[in-house]
mmCIF file of C-alpha atoms and ligand atoms in Angstrom:
data_model
loop_
_atom_site.group_PDB
_atom_site.id
_atom_site.type_symbol
_atom_site.label_atom_id
_atom_site.label_comp_id
_atom_site.label_asym_id
_atom_site.label_seq_id
_atom_site.Cartn_x
_atom_site.Cartn_y
_atom_site.Cartn_z
ATOM 1 C CA UNK W 1 -14.493 8.470 187.335
ATOM 2 C CA UNK W 2 -14.605 5.114 188.781
ATOM 3 C CA UNK W 3 -11.630 3.880 190.935
ATOM 4 C CA UNK W 4 -9.141 1.798 188.911
ATOM 5 C CA UNK W 5 -8.786 -1.694 190.129
ATOM 6 C CA UNK W 6 -5.780 -3.847 190.180
ATOM 7 C CA UNK W 7 -5.255 -7.707 191.091
ATOM 8 C CA UNK W 8 -2.221 -7.714 193.098
ATOM 9 C CA UNK W 9 -0.488 -11.213 193.305
ATOM 10 C CA UNK W 10 2.363 -11.141 195.910
ATOM 11 C CA UNK W 11 3.096 -12.689 199.322
ATOM 12 C CA UNK W 12 2.066 -11.373 202.556
ATOM 13 C CA UNK W 13 5.032 -11.162 204.882
ATOM 14 C CA UNK W 14 4.001 -10.296 208.503
ATOM 15 C CA UNK W 15 7.241 -8.242 209.472
ATOM 16 C CA UNK W 16 9.940 -6.628 207.554
ATOM 17 C CA UNK W 17 7.975 -4.499 204.999
ATOM 18 C CA UNK W 18 7.857 -5.978 201.448
ATOM 19 C CA UNK W 19 5.258 -7.250 198.980
ATOM 20 C CA UNK W 20 1.679 -6.817 199.955
ATOM 21 C CA UNK W 21 2.410 -4.736 203.096
ATOM 22 C CA UNK W 22 4.054 -2.294 200.584
ATOM 23 C CA UNK W 23 1.851 -2.941 197.519
ATOM 24 C CA UNK W 24 -1.459 -2.167 199.333
ATOM 25 C CA UNK W 25 -0.847 1.001 200.919
ATOM 26 C CA UNK W 26 1.211 2.536 198.002
ATOM 27 C CA UNK W 27 -1.423 1.698 195.365
ATOM 28 C CA UNK W 28 -4.357 2.692 197.593
ATOM 29 C CA UNK W 29 -2.942 6.082 198.411
ATOM 30 C CA UNK W 30 -2.485 6.582 194.640
ATOM 31 C CA UNK W 31 -6.102 6.148 194.201
ATOM 32 C CA UNK W 32 -6.214 2.355 193.072
ATOM 33 C CA UNK W 33 -8.305 -0.315 194.450
ATOM 34 C CA UNK W 34 -6.194 -3.326 195.335
ATOM 35 C CA UNK W 35 -7.569 -6.863 195.051
ATOM 36 C CA UNK W 36 -4.919 -8.962 196.619
ATOM 37 C CA UNK W 37 -4.169 -12.685 195.758
ATOM 38 C CA UNK W 38 -1.623 -13.683 198.470
ATOM 39 C CA UNK W 39 0.745 -16.276 197.038
ATOM 40 C CA UNK W 40 2.197 -17.292 200.473
ATOM 41 C CA UNK W 41 1.989 -16.201 204.048
ATOM 42 C CA UNK W 42 5.423 -15.650 205.792
ATOM 43 C CA UNK W 43 6.096 -14.511 209.319
ATOM 44 C CA UNK W 44 8.877 -12.322 207.749
ATOM 45 C CA UNK W 45 10.526 -11.923 204.319
ATOM 46 C CA UNK W 46 13.236 -14.145 203.551
ATOM 47 C CA UNK W 47 16.059 -11.715 203.182
ATOM 48 C CA UNK W 48 18.425 -11.948 206.128
ATOM 49 C CA UNK W 49 16.027 -13.774 208.442
ATOM 50 C CA UNK W 50 16.120 -17.495 209.440
ATOM 51 C CA UNK W 51 13.557 -19.690 210.871
ATOM 52 C CA UNK W 52 10.759 -17.722 209.244
ATOM 53 C CA UNK W 53 7.289 -19.528 208.783
ATOM 54 C CA UNK W 54 5.920 -20.098 205.123
ATOM 55 C CA UNK W 55 2.475 -21.129 204.260
ATOM 56 C CA UNK W 56 2.208 -21.842 200.656
ATOM 57 C CA UNK W 57 -1.127 -20.639 199.175
ATOM 58 C CA UNK W 58 -1.152 -22.315 195.774
ATOM 59 C CA UNK W 59 -4.281 -24.290 196.417
ATOM 60 C CA UNK W 60 -6.186 -21.037 197.487
ATOM 61 C CA UNK W 61 -5.073 -19.034 194.595
ATOM 62 C CA UNK W 62 -6.923 -21.384 192.035
ATOM 63 C CA UNK W 63 -9.953 -21.477 194.127
ATOM 64 C CA UNK W 64 -10.089 -17.564 194.736
ATOM 65 C CA UNK W 65 -9.375 -17.064 190.839
ATOM 66 C CA UNK W 66 -12.490 -19.261 190.009
ATOM 67 C CA UNK W 67 -14.501 -17.360 192.255
ATOM 68 C CA UNK W 68 -13.355 -14.221 190.787
ATOM 69 C CA UNK W 69 -14.275 -15.485 187.316
ATOM 70 C CA UNK W 70 -17.835 -16.388 188.323
ATOM 71 C CA UNK W 71 -18.249 -12.705 189.402
ATOM 72 C CA UNK W 72 -17.126 -11.699 185.990
ATOM 73 C CA UNK W 73 -14.316 -9.189 187.683
ATOM 74 C CA UNK W 74 -12.247 -6.995 185.256
ATOM 75 C CA UNK W 75 -9.011 -5.296 186.166
ATOM 76 C CA UNK W 76 -7.442 -2.228 184.886
ATOM 77 C CA UNK W 77 -4.094 -3.792 186.054
ATOM 78 C CA UNK W 78 -2.681 -7.253 186.884
ATOM 79 C CA UNK W 79 0.584 -6.889 188.880
ATOM 80 C CA UNK W 80 2.404 -9.854 190.328
ATOM 81 C CA UNK W 81 5.601 -10.497 192.261
ATOM 82 C CA UNK W 82 7.021 -12.943 194.711
ATOM 83 C CA UNK W 83 5.549 -16.400 194.241
ATOM 84 C CA UNK W 84 5.137 -19.320 196.496
ATOM 85 C CA UNK W 85 5.752 -22.260 194.334
ATOM 86 C CA UNK W 86 6.691 -23.514 190.806
ATOM 87 C CA UNK W 87 3.076 -24.460 190.225
ATOM 88 C CA UNK W 88 1.969 -20.740 190.873
ATOM 89 C CA UNK W 89 3.869 -19.746 187.755
ATOM 90 C CA UNK W 90 1.140 -21.499 185.598
ATOM 91 C CA UNK W 91 -1.653 -20.379 187.704
ATOM 92 C CA UNK W 92 -0.710 -16.750 187.434
ATOM 93 C CA UNK W 93 -0.280 -17.157 183.697
ATOM 94 C CA UNK W 94 -3.840 -18.423 183.512
ATOM 95 C CA UNK W 95 -4.984 -15.601 185.676
ATOM 96 C CA UNK W 96 -3.468 -13.128 183.336
ATOM 97 C CA UNK W 97 -4.993 -14.880 180.321
ATOM 98 C CA UNK W 98 -8.465 -15.144 182.009
ATOM 99 C CA UNK W 99 -8.718 -11.604 183.355
ATOM 100 C CA UNK W 100 -6.782 -9.331 180.966
ATOM 101 C CA UNK W 101 -8.904 -7.290 178.765
ATOM 102 C CA UNK W 102 -7.895 -5.124 175.812
ATOM 103 C CA UNK W 103 -6.781 -2.255 178.112
ATOM 104 C CA UNK W 104 -5.427 -4.091 181.147
ATOM 105 C CA UNK W 105 -1.926 -3.229 182.111
ATOM 106 C CA UNK W 106 0.102 -6.354 182.957
ATOM 107 C CA UNK W 107 3.196 -5.712 185.329
ATOM 108 C CA UNK W 108 5.270 -8.840 186.110
ATOM 109 C CA UNK W 109 7.981 -7.940 188.697
ATOM 110 C CA UNK W 110 10.118 -11.064 188.169
ATOM 111 C CA UNK W 111 11.000 -11.405 191.937
ATOM 112 C CA UNK W 112 13.774 -14.073 191.972
ATOM 113 C CA UNK W 113 16.832 -12.747 193.807
ATOM 114 C CA UNK W 114 19.483 -10.102 194.470
ATOM 115 C CA UNK W 115 23.249 -9.648 194.485
ATOM 116 C CA UNK W 116 23.503 -12.496 191.891
ATOM 117 C CA UNK W 117 21.887 -14.949 194.191
ATOM 118 C CA UNK W 118 18.432 -16.492 194.083
ATOM 119 C CA UNK W 119 16.266 -15.949 197.286
ATOM 120 C CA UNK W 120 16.052 -18.833 199.788
ATOM 121 C CA UNK W 121 12.667 -20.210 198.461
ATOM 122 C CA UNK W 122 13.347 -19.856 194.646
ATOM 123 C CA UNK W 123 14.371 -22.938 192.816
ATOM 124 C CA UNK W 124 16.157 -22.971 189.300
ATOM 125 C CA UNK W 125 12.747 -24.365 188.081
ATOM 126 C CA UNK W 126 10.846 -21.515 189.345
ATOM 127 C CA UNK W 127 13.356 -18.950 187.951
ATOM 128 C CA UNK W 128 13.058 -20.527 184.418
ATOM 129 C CA UNK W 129 9.295 -20.463 184.865
ATOM 130 C CA UNK W 130 9.326 -16.684 185.858
ATOM 131 C CA UNK W 131 11.029 -16.064 182.576
ATOM 132 C CA UNK W 132 8.022 -17.716 180.817
ATOM 133 C CA UNK W 133 5.615 -15.719 182.954
ATOM 134 C CA UNK W 134 7.277 -12.408 182.150
ATOM 135 C CA UNK W 135 6.751 -13.166 178.609
ATOM 136 C CA UNK W 136 3.068 -12.186 179.168
ATOM 137 C CA UNK W 137 3.751 -8.902 180.691
ATOM 138 C CA UNK W 138 3.514 -5.328 179.157
ATOM 139 C CA UNK W 139 6.179 -4.196 181.715
ATOM 140 C CA UNK W 140 8.665 -5.834 183.604
ATOM 141 C CA UNK W 141 10.771 -4.580 186.580
ATOM 142 C CA UNK W 142 13.668 -6.840 187.068
ATOM 143 C CA UNK W 143 16.947 -5.944 189.061
ATOM 144 C CA UNK W 144 20.378 -6.749 187.672
ATOM 145 C CA UNK W 145 20.312 -10.324 189.151
ATOM 146 C CA UNK W 146 16.862 -11.082 187.974
ATOM 147 C CA UNK W 147 17.894 -9.686 184.620
ATOM 148 C CA UNK W 148 20.717 -12.302 184.271
ATOM 149 C CA UNK W 149 18.246 -14.927 185.335
ATOM 150 C CA UNK W 150 15.603 -13.872 182.688
ATOM 151 C CA UNK W 151 18.258 -14.012 179.934
ATOM 152 C CA UNK W 152 19.805 -17.171 181.139
ATOM 153 C CA UNK W 153 23.265 -15.325 181.670
ATOM 154 C CA UNK W 154 25.769 -15.489 184.243
ATOM 155 C CA UNK W 155 25.533 -12.474 186.649
ATOM 156 C CA UNK W 156 29.233 -11.622 186.606
ATOM 157 C CA UNK W 157 29.361 -12.061 182.822
ATOM 158 C CA UNK W 158 26.360 -9.907 182.552
ATOM 159 C CA UNK W 159 27.923 -7.079 184.458
ATOM 160 C CA UNK W 160 31.372 -7.702 182.559
ATOM 161 C CA UNK W 161 33.001 -8.216 185.857
ATOM 162 C CA UNK W 162 31.722 -5.056 187.316
ATOM 163 C CA UNK W 163 32.755 -2.969 184.265
ATOM 164 C CA UNK W 164 29.247 -2.713 183.012
ATOM 165 C CA UNK W 165 27.765 -1.781 186.278
ATOM 166 C CA UNK W 166 27.668 1.875 185.780
ATOM 167 C CA UNK W 167 28.197 2.112 182.046
ATOM 168 C CA UNK W 168 25.165 3.737 180.463
ATOM 169 C CA UNK W 169 25.384 2.148 176.900
ATOM 170 C CA UNK W 170 25.737 -1.194 178.589
ATOM 171 C CA UNK W 171 22.819 -0.815 180.653
ATOM 172 C CA UNK W 172 20.725 0.633 177.978
ATOM 173 C CA UNK W 173 21.505 -2.410 175.822
ATOM 174 C CA UNK W 174 20.578 -4.692 178.670
ATOM 175 C CA UNK W 175 17.156 -2.973 179.165
ATOM 176 C CA UNK W 176 16.512 -3.411 175.125
ATOM 177 C CA UNK W 177 17.767 -6.950 175.191
ATOM 178 C CA UNK W 178 14.980 -7.550 178.020
ATOM 179 C CA UNK W 179 12.248 -6.180 175.871
ATOM 180 C CA UNK W 180 11.671 -9.397 173.652
ATOM 181 C CA UNK W 181 12.425 -7.761 170.484
ATOM 182 C CA UNK W 182 10.848 -4.213 171.643
ATOM 183 C CA UNK W 183 7.523 -5.709 172.363
ATOM 184 C CA UNK W 184 7.632 -5.180 176.147
ATOM 185 C CA UNK W 185 8.396 -2.482 178.436
ATOM 186 C CA UNK W 186 11.399 -2.814 180.886
ATOM 187 C CA UNK W 187 12.221 -0.845 183.980
ATOM 188 C CA UNK W 188 15.638 -2.233 185.082
ATOM 189 C CA UNK W 189 16.211 -1.263 188.734
ATOM 190 C CA UNK W 190 19.653 -0.768 190.487
ATOM 191 C CA UNK W 191 20.914 0.393 187.321
ATOM 192 C CA UNK W 192 23.378 3.293 188.545
ATOM 193 C CA UNK W 193 25.288 5.588 186.081
ATOM 194 C CA UNK W 194 27.920 6.258 188.964
ATOM 195 C CA UNK W 195 28.777 4.695 192.220
ATOM 196 C CA UNK W 196 26.824 5.913 195.069
ATOM 197 C CA UNK W 197 23.758 6.606 193.057
ATOM 198 C CA UNK W 198 20.954 4.382 191.548
ATOM 199 C CA UNK W 199 18.077 4.512 189.581
ATOM 200 C CA UNK W 200 16.501 2.719 186.672
ATOM 201 C CA UNK W 201 17.185 2.211 182.923
ATOM 202 C CA UNK W 202 13.814 2.278 181.146
ATOM 203 C CA UNK W 203 13.012 0.815 177.866
ATOM 204 C CA UNK W 204 9.663 2.014 176.706
ATOM 205 C CA UNK W 205 7.942 -0.360 174.023
ATOM 206 C CA UNK W 206 5.716 2.435 173.084
ATOM 207 C CA UNK W 207 8.327 4.736 172.062
ATOM 208 C CA UNK W 208 11.035 2.301 171.201
ATOM 209 C CA UNK W 209 13.688 4.174 173.227
ATOM 210 C CA UNK W 210 15.790 3.516 176.305
ATOM 211 C CA UNK W 211 16.201 6.218 178.777
ATOM 212 C CA UNK W 212 17.967 6.477 182.349
ATOM 213 C CA UNK W 213 16.170 7.700 185.329
ATOM 214 C CA UNK W 214 18.737 8.757 188.123
ATOM 215 C CA UNK W 215 18.730 10.430 191.354
ATOM 216 C CA UNK W 216 21.129 11.105 194.146
ATOM 217 C CA UNK W 217 20.809 7.968 196.321
ATOM 218 C CA UNK W 218 21.903 6.850 199.742
ATOM 219 C CA UNK W 219 24.227 3.803 198.867
ATOM 220 C CA UNK W 220 22.844 1.395 201.424
ATOM 221 C CA UNK W 221 21.273 -1.902 200.679
ATOM 222 C CA UNK W 222 17.620 -1.501 201.813
ATOM 223 C CA UNK W 223 15.262 -4.147 201.680
ATOM 224 C CA UNK W 224 11.960 -4.019 200.043
ATOM 225 C CA UNK W 225 12.886 -1.145 197.651
ATOM 226 C CA UNK W 226 12.113 -3.371 194.531
ATOM 227 C CA UNK W 227 8.684 -3.834 195.699
ATOM 228 C CA UNK W 228 8.209 -0.110 196.426
ATOM 229 C CA UNK W 229 9.640 0.897 192.998
ATOM 230 C CA UNK W 230 7.421 -1.577 191.067
ATOM 231 C CA UNK W 231 4.358 -0.519 193.127
ATOM 232 C CA UNK W 232 4.664 3.151 192.618
ATOM 233 C CA UNK W 233 5.534 2.533 188.831
ATOM 234 C CA UNK W 234 2.359 0.535 188.444
ATOM 235 C CA UNK W 235 0.239 3.131 190.212
ATOM 236 C CA UNK W 236 1.634 6.002 188.058
ATOM 237 C CA UNK W 237 1.282 4.007 184.905
ATOM 238 C CA UNK W 238 -2.376 3.389 185.646
ATOM 239 C CA UNK W 239 -2.838 7.144 186.331
ATOM 240 C CA UNK W 240 -1.469 7.815 182.844
ATOM 241 C CA UNK W 241 2.040 8.574 183.124
ATOM 242 C CA UNK W 242 4.715 7.709 180.636
ATOM 243 C CA UNK W 243 7.217 4.770 181.813
ATOM 244 C CA UNK W 244 9.974 7.426 182.206
ATOM 245 C CA UNK W 245 7.803 9.811 184.431
ATOM 246 C CA UNK W 246 6.461 6.751 186.523
ATOM 247 C CA UNK W 247 10.012 5.401 187.142
ATOM 248 C CA UNK W 248 11.121 9.025 188.017
ATOM 249 C CA UNK W 249 8.308 9.066 190.531
ATOM 250 C CA UNK W 250 9.192 5.757 191.981
ATOM 251 C CA UNK W 251 13.091 6.434 192.176
ATOM 252 C CA UNK W 252 12.164 9.933 193.955
ATOM 253 C CA UNK W 253 9.912 8.232 196.382
ATOM 254 C CA UNK W 254 12.524 5.501 197.344
ATOM 255 C CA UNK W 255 15.167 8.168 197.602
ATOM 256 C CA UNK W 256 12.970 10.004 200.139
ATOM 257 C CA UNK W 257 12.355 6.922 202.039
ATOM 258 C CA UNK W 258 15.907 5.650 201.977
ATOM 259 C CA UNK W 259 16.951 8.877 203.516
ATOM 260 C CA UNK W 260 14.549 8.731 206.282
ATOM 261 C CA UNK W 261 15.307 5.365 206.921
ATOM 262 C CA UNK W 262 19.061 5.709 207.018
ATOM 263 C CA UNK W 263 18.845 8.924 209.347
ATOM 264 C CA UNK W 264 16.967 6.819 211.895
ATOM 265 C CA UNK W 265 19.495 3.978 211.878
ATOM 266 C CA UNK W 266 16.766 1.309 211.342
ATOM 267 C CA UNK W 267 18.024 -2.155 210.841
ATOM 268 C CA UNK W 268 18.213 -3.265 207.165
ATOM 269 C CA UNK W 269 15.863 -6.141 207.896
ATOM 270 C CA UNK W 270 12.980 -3.866 208.988
ATOM 271 C CA UNK W 271 12.710 -2.548 205.476
ATOM 272 C CA UNK W 272 12.143 0.991 204.176
ATOM 273 C CA UNK W 273 10.427 3.489 206.567
ATOM 274 C CA UNK W 274 7.862 4.556 203.967
ATOM 275 C CA UNK W 275 4.598 5.075 205.784
ATOM 276 C CA UNK W 276 5.075 8.547 206.779
ATOM 277 C CA UNK W 277 5.867 9.625 203.255
ATOM 278 C CA UNK W 278 2.908 7.884 201.615
ATOM 279 C CA UNK W 279 1.136 11.399 201.339
ATOM 280 C CA UNK W 280 3.678 12.326 198.581
ATOM 281 C CA UNK W 281 2.018 9.914 196.209
ATOM 282 C CA UNK W 282 -1.584 11.278 196.699
ATOM 283 C CA UNK W 283 -3.094 12.171 193.281
ATOM 284 C CA UNK W 284 -2.664 15.965 193.069
ATOM 285 C CA UNK W 285 -5.887 17.718 193.929
ATOM 286 C CA UNK W 286 -7.097 20.490 191.842
ATOM 287 C CA UNK W 287 -8.837 23.259 193.334
ATOM 288 C CA UNK W 288 -12.675 23.386 192.853
ATOM 289 C CA UNK W 289 -13.703 26.039 190.091
ATOM 290 C CA UNK W 290 -13.907 29.710 191.518
ATOM 291 C CA UNK W 291 -12.131 29.024 194.902
HETATM 292 O O1 LIG Q 1 11.198 -8.006 198.133
HETATM 293 C C1 LIG Q 1 11.242 -9.102 197.596
HETATM 294 C C2 LIG Q 1 10.693 -10.245 198.452
HETATM 295 C C3 LIG Q 1 9.223 -10.374 198.470
HETATM 296 N N1 LIG Q 1 8.812 -11.344 199.256
HETATM 297 C C4 LIG Q 1 9.504 -12.130 200.217
HETATM 298 C C5 LIG Q 1 10.863 -11.811 200.133
HETATM 299 C C6 LIG Q 1 11.400 -11.066 199.260
HETATM 300 C C7 LIG Q 1 12.916 -10.759 199.208
HETATM 301 O O2 LIG Q 1 13.603 -11.318 200.084
HETATM 302 O O3 LIG Q 1 11.739 -12.717 200.877
HETATM 303 C C8 LIG Q 1 8.977 -13.128 201.139
#
């Protein structure tokens, strides 16, 4: 079998474990060839650091995409995340339209913010653009903040002042609302059915059903878990898992990484200590016949 290939459109942050420093190792260990399109180069991620450098790669993206087009490249998946400028919204939309084949899986992680607030480099216009970009996706992976932005709703209203935060039917309804009339799948992250736990509420456009995936979870706000979730989910979907199976794999992996990170007392900014656990994501190896 040829190695499946994914175009991964995310930033490269030098320190702090997020986006490409998580996407590439995770998809690679899952047996997928990653072709990165870096949207920006930052010295660190923007969550909790000040004074970070930011190199906008907008111009480079168009040139690199034109070169890939001249090579006739095709991808089994196109997976986008943190974008570096408002103009990149239409560039990534064009990329999806140009490179998508009938069987290409398009995952848009509509990275925009957390805890009810947009990330430092995200403008309201970028957030509005992200909602348009997400319309092209087969699967989206918003957290609750991004869900509010996508639906153009106030974060506190969306959570009904906190009452909807752990309410299964409210989360189920929210995932369905995000599915654009049941035409795209949704894995809503940070959707916990009880305090101190977390997980994802999945709406699967293939089955038309919403299902919760939950695990015991260390209730610490860890940075970069959204990118780990969407990367494992994308890899598992590319390997043929259902949305629920893929979300369960992602949630379990994050749980194991979070336990390790908290045990070591690492600073939140350093992100999740996932590297030593990557082996858990290897495709399961069958024994050769007769051995
Ligand atoms: O994990 C999302 C993310 C990705 N990239 C950058 C970020 C963040 C969240 O803060 O700052 C640069």
